[in-house]
C-alpha cells in the first residue's frame, strides 16, 4: 500500500489525536507536580513540628518579622490579598496594604559595543520559516511537494515546537487511540489482502507430498494465529502509514508496525 492511499481524513485524525494525547500528558504532569509539592510541604511541616516539639523551651524562630509603621490612613489604603492551601487542606488568606514607591531618578544612559548581525545564506538555513499555501484540493491530490520541501529542512518548521516529538509510550497510546476510528470494512479488507499473500506463499512452497503435509500443519497453526489476531484486532496498516507521514523520522510504516 503506497503513501498516496492515505486519505486526508486519516492525517487529520493523527494530528488531532496526537495533540489531544500531548495535552493529556501535560495535564497529568501538572497534577503530578501538584501532588509532589503537597507531599513535600507536608513532610517539611511535619519535620518542623517535630523539631519544635523536641525543643519547646528554645523559643527561637527562623525569622524575625520587622514591624512596619502603620500610617494613620491604613484603613483607607488599597490592600493586596493572597490565598493559599497547605498540605492539610486549610485555606489561609493574608492581606497587606499596598504602599506606593515613589519614582527615582534613572541612571545615566550607557553604551556598549555589540557585534553586527551575521548574514545567512539560503543553503545555511536549517528551519523552514513558512509553508506555501497551495489550496486544499491540491494538497489532497498530491502532497509530495510539501513533503519534499519539509524533508529538505529535516522536518523542522518555524514555530513547530512539538510537532516532531513522539516517544514509544506516546506512539503506543496514539495507535490505540486511532484504532477506535478503523471500521470493520477496513479490517476485513486488510485481512483478505493478508490471506491472499499467505496463500500465494503457500503455493510456492508446495513442492512435494511431504511438504504438503507439513504445510497443512503449518496452515492449521496459522489459522489458530489468525483467530488470535482477529480476537485482538490488530491495527490496520493505514494507521501506521498516517503516523509515518506525520513523523517521518520514526521510520517506515512497516517498521512502525513491527515495533
PDB file of N, CA and C in Angstrom, residues 99-146:
ATOM      1  N   UNK A  99       1.630  49.781  49.348  1.00  0.00           N
ATOM      2  CA  UNK A  99       2.395  51.005  49.586  1.00  0.00           C
ATOM      3  C   UNK A  99       2.963  51.501  48.255  1.00  0.00           C
ATOM      4  N   UNK A 100       2.843  52.762  48.022  1.00  0.00           N
ATOM      5  CA  UNK A 100       3.306  53.373  46.780  1.00  0.00           C
ATOM      6  C   UNK A 100       4.784  53.720  46.917  1.00  0.00           C
ATOM      7  N   UNK A 101       5.580  53.264  45.956  1.00  0.00           N
ATOM      8  CA  UNK A 101       7.005  53.585  45.922  1.00  0.00           C
ATOM      9  C   UNK A 101       7.203  54.720  44.922  1.00  0.00           C
ATOM     10  N   UNK A 102       7.728  55.806  45.401  1.00  0.00           N
ATOM     11  CA  UNK A 102       7.939  56.959  44.530  1.00  0.00           C
ATOM     12  C   UNK A 102       9.051  56.675  43.534  1.00  0.00           C
ATOM     13  N   UNK A 103       8.936  57.301  42.381  1.00  0.00           N
ATOM     14  CA  UNK A 103       9.939  57.101  41.336  1.00  0.00           C
ATOM     15  C   UNK A 103      11.250  57.774  41.713  1.00  0.00           C
ATOM     16  N   UNK A 104      12.336  57.219  41.228  1.00  0.00           N
ATOM     17  CA  UNK A 104      13.668  57.757  41.482  1.00  0.00           C
ATOM     18  C   UNK A 104      14.272  58.188  40.155  1.00  0.00           C
ATOM     19  N   UNK A 105      15.313  58.963  40.240  1.00  0.00           N
ATOM     20  CA  UNK A 105      15.974  59.418  39.026  1.00  0.00           C
ATOM     21  C   UNK A 105      16.645  58.238  38.322  1.00  0.00           C
ATOM     22  N   UNK A 106      16.454  58.108  37.009  1.00  0.00           N
ATOM     23  CA  UNK A 106      17.084  56.984  36.304  1.00  0.00           C
ATOM     24  C   UNK A 106      18.587  57.146  36.229  1.00  0.00           C
ATOM     25  N   UNK A 107      19.258  56.004  36.070  1.00  0.00           N
ATOM     26  CA  UNK A 107      20.712  56.032  35.942  1.00  0.00           C
ATOM     27  C   UNK A 107      21.078  56.568  34.561  1.00  0.00           C
ATOM     28  N   UNK A 108      22.259  57.121  34.416  1.00  0.00           N
ATOM     29  CA  UNK A 108      22.647  57.658  33.102  1.00  0.00           C
ATOM     30  C   UNK A 108      22.679  56.565  32.040  1.00  0.00           C
ATOM     31  N   UNK A 109      22.371  56.964  30.818  1.00  0.00           N
ATOM     32  CA  UNK A 109      22.379  56.020  29.705  1.00  0.00           C
ATOM     33  C   UNK A 109      23.803  55.581  29.408  1.00  0.00           C
ATOM     34  N   UNK A 110      23.986  54.272  29.223  1.00  0.00           N
ATOM     35  CA  UNK A 110      25.314  53.722  28.963  1.00  0.00           C
ATOM     36  C   UNK A 110      25.299  53.043  27.600  1.00  0.00           C
ATOM     37  N   UNK A 111      26.416  53.094  26.920  1.00  0.00           N
ATOM     38  CA  UNK A 111      26.558  52.500  25.596  1.00  0.00           C
ATOM     39  C   UNK A 111      27.610  51.398  25.649  1.00  0.00           C
ATOM     40  N   UNK A 112      27.444  50.415  24.797  1.00  0.00           N
ATOM     41  CA  UNK A 112      28.413  49.325  24.703  1.00  0.00           C
ATOM     42  C   UNK A 112      28.478  48.854  23.264  1.00  0.00           C
ATOM     43  N   UNK A 113      29.588  48.223  22.926  1.00  0.00           N
ATOM     44  CA  UNK A 113      29.772  47.714  21.577  1.00  0.00           C
ATOM     45  C   UNK A 113      29.160  46.330  21.463  1.00  0.00           C
ATOM     46  N   UNK A 114      28.509  46.059  20.344  1.00  0.00           N
ATOM     47  CA  UNK A 114      27.901  44.750  20.087  1.00  0.00           C
ATOM     48  C   UNK A 114      28.286  44.309  18.684  1.00  0.00           C
ATOM     49  N   UNK A 115      28.492  43.007  18.487  1.00  0.00           N
ATOM     50  CA  UNK A 115      28.856  42.529  17.141  1.00  0.00           C
ATOM     51  C   UNK A 115      27.693  42.692  16.174  1.00  0.00           C
ATOM     52  N   UNK A 116      28.013  42.935  14.927  1.00  0.00           N
ATOM     53  CA  UNK A 116      26.979  43.070  13.906  1.00  0.00           C
ATOM     54  C   UNK A 116      26.351  41.721  13.598  1.00  0.00           C
ATOM     55  N   UNK A 117      25.107  41.762  13.133  1.00  0.00           N
ATOM     56  CA  UNK A 117      24.389  40.530  12.821  1.00  0.00           C
ATOM     57  C   UNK A 117      24.995  39.860  11.594  1.00  0.00           C
ATOM     58  N   UNK A 118      25.093  38.558  11.676  1.00  0.00           N
ATOM     59  CA  UNK A 118      25.674  37.784  10.575  1.00  0.00           C
ATOM     60  C   UNK A 118      24.592  37.454   9.555  1.00  0.00           C
ATOM     61  N   UNK A 119      24.932  37.578   8.314  1.00  0.00           N
ATOM     62  CA  UNK A 119      24.014  37.238   7.235  1.00  0.00           C
ATOM     63  C   UNK A 119      24.147  35.760   6.889  1.00  0.00           C
ATOM     64  N   UNK A 120      23.008  35.082   6.757  1.00  0.00           N
ATOM     65  CA  UNK A 120      22.988  33.663   6.454  1.00  0.00           C
ATOM     66  C   UNK A 120      22.550  33.463   5.010  1.00  0.00           C
ATOM     67  N   UNK A 121      23.205  32.551   4.355  1.00  0.00           N
ATOM     68  CA  UNK A 121      22.800  32.175   3.015  1.00  0.00           C
ATOM     69  C   UNK A 121      21.617  31.213   3.082  1.00  0.00           C
ATOM     70  N   UNK A 122      20.929  31.059   1.963  1.00  0.00           N
ATOM     71  CA  UNK A 122      19.779  30.158   1.925  1.00  0.00           C
ATOM     72  C   UNK A 122      20.215  28.728   2.192  1.00  0.00           C
ATOM     73  N   UNK A 123      21.424  28.361   1.734  1.00  0.00           N
ATOM     74  CA  UNK A 123      21.888  26.989   1.939  1.00  0.00           C
ATOM     75  C   UNK A 123      22.173  26.703   3.406  1.00  0.00           C
ATOM     76  N   UNK A 124      22.431  27.760   4.200  1.00  0.00           N
ATOM     77  CA  UNK A 124      22.760  27.570   5.605  1.00  0.00           C
ATOM     78  C   UNK A 124      21.531  27.481   6.494  1.00  0.00           C
ATOM     79  N   UNK A 125      20.348  27.803   6.002  1.00  0.00           N
ATOM     80  CA  UNK A 125      19.144  27.763   6.817  1.00  0.00           C
ATOM     81  C   UNK A 125      18.721  26.317   7.041  1.00  0.00           C
ATOM     82  N   UNK A 126      18.400  26.010   8.292  1.00  0.00           N
ATOM     83  CA  UNK A 126      18.007  24.645   8.657  1.00  0.00           C
ATOM     84  C   UNK A 126      16.559  24.548   9.098  1.00  0.00           C
ATOM     85  N   UNK A 127      15.835  25.669   9.126  1.00  0.00           N
ATOM     86  CA  UNK A 127      14.440  25.673   9.565  1.00  0.00           C
ATOM     87  C   UNK A 127      13.597  26.338   8.481  1.00  0.00           C
ATOM     88  N   UNK A 128      12.512  25.688   8.106  1.00  0.00           N
ATOM     89  CA  UNK A 128      11.592  26.245   7.118  1.00  0.00           C
ATOM     90  C   UNK A 128      10.714  27.293   7.797  1.00  0.00           C
ATOM     91  N   UNK A 129      10.791  28.544   7.340  1.00  0.00           N
ATOM     92  CA  UNK A 129      10.098  29.637   8.025  1.00  0.00           C
ATOM     93  C   UNK A 129       8.608  29.671   7.703  1.00  0.00           C
ATOM     94  N   UNK A 130       8.201  29.260   6.543  1.00  0.00           N
ATOM     95  CA  UNK A 130       6.773  29.227   6.219  1.00  0.00           C
ATOM     96  C   UNK A 130       6.524  28.164   5.162  1.00  0.00           C
ATOM     97  N   UNK A 131       5.323  27.593   5.209  1.00  0.00           N
ATOM     98  CA  UNK A 131       4.914  26.573   4.246  1.00  0.00           C
ATOM     99  C   UNK A 131       3.993  27.235   3.229  1.00  0.00           C
ATOM    100  N   UNK A 132       4.303  27.169   1.953  1.00  0.00           N
ATOM    101  CA  UNK A 132       3.448  27.821   0.951  1.00  0.00           C
ATOM    102  C   UNK A 132       2.074  27.171   0.889  1.00  0.00           C
ATOM    103  N   UNK A 133       1.050  28.005   0.767  1.00  0.00           N
ATOM    104  CA  UNK A 133      -0.328  27.513   0.679  1.00  0.00           C
ATOM    105  C   UNK A 133      -0.668  27.261  -0.785  1.00  0.00           C
ATOM    106  N   UNK A 134      -1.073  26.027  -1.089  1.00  0.00           N
ATOM    107  CA  UNK A 134      -1.370  25.632  -2.464  1.00  0.00           C
ATOM    108  C   UNK A 134      -2.834  25.278  -2.655  1.00  0.00           C
ATOM    109  N   UNK A 135      -3.631  25.397  -1.602  1.00  0.00           N
ATOM    110  CA  UNK A 135      -5.038  25.032  -1.715  1.00  0.00           C
ATOM    111  C   UNK A 135      -5.286  23.625  -1.210  1.00  0.00           C
ATOM    112  N   UNK A 136      -6.454  23.415  -0.601  1.00  0.00           N
ATOM    113  CA  UNK A 136      -6.780  22.104  -0.045  1.00  0.00           C
ATOM    114  C   UNK A 136      -6.918  21.041  -1.126  1.00  0.00           C
ATOM    115  N   UNK A 137      -7.451  21.406  -2.278  1.00  0.00           N
ATOM    116  CA  UNK A 137      -7.641  20.416  -3.343  1.00  0.00           C
ATOM    117  C   UNK A 137      -6.304  19.895  -3.852  1.00  0.00           C
ATOM    118  N   UNK A 138      -5.334  20.780  -4.005  1.00  0.00           N
ATOM    119  CA  UNK A 138      -4.014  20.351  -4.487  1.00  0.00           C
ATOM    120  C   UNK A 138      -3.329  19.478  -3.447  1.00  0.00           C
ATOM    121  N   UNK A 139      -3.453  19.840  -2.174  1.00  0.00           N
ATOM    122  CA  UNK A 139      -2.817  19.047  -1.119  1.00  0.00           C
ATOM    123  C   UNK A 139      -3.443  17.674  -1.001  1.00  0.00           C
ATOM    124  N   UNK A 140      -4.763  17.580  -1.181  1.00  0.00           N
ATOM    125  CA  UNK A 140      -5.425  16.278  -1.101  1.00  0.00           C
ATOM    126  C   UNK A 140      -5.019  15.372  -2.257  1.00  0.00           C
ATOM    127  N   UNK A 141      -4.823  15.937  -3.426  1.00  0.00           N
ATOM    128  CA  UNK A 141      -4.465  15.122  -4.586  1.00  0.00           C
ATOM    129  C   UNK A 141      -2.987  14.750  -4.592  1.00  0.00           C
ATOM    130  N   UNK A 142      -2.124  15.699  -4.324  1.00  0.00           N
ATOM    131  CA  UNK A 142      -0.690  15.445  -4.389  1.00  0.00           C
ATOM    132  C   UNK A 142      -0.007  16.336  -3.357  1.00  0.00           C
ATOM    133  N   UNK A 143       0.433  15.718  -2.266  1.00  0.00           N
ATOM    134  CA  UNK A 143       1.139  16.461  -1.229  1.00  0.00           C
ATOM    135  C   UNK A 143       2.621  16.178  -1.202  1.00  0.00           C
ATOM    136  N   UNK A 144       3.150  15.617  -2.287  1.00  0.00           N
ATOM    137  CA  UNK A 144       4.575  15.265  -2.320  1.00  0.00           C
ATOM    138  C   UNK A 144       5.461  16.507  -2.323  1.00  0.00           C
ATOM    139  N   UNK A 145       4.978  17.614  -2.927  1.00  0.00           N
ATOM    140  CA  UNK A 145       5.809  18.822  -2.969  1.00  0.00           C
ATOM    141  C   UNK A 145       6.081  19.346  -1.560  1.00  0.00           C
ATOM    142  N   UNK A 146       5.031  19.416  -0.737  1.00  0.00           N
ATOM    143  CA  UNK A 146       5.202  19.891   0.637  1.00  0.00           C
ATOM    144  C   UNK A 146       6.076  18.927   1.428  1.00  0.00           C
TER     145      UNK A 146
END
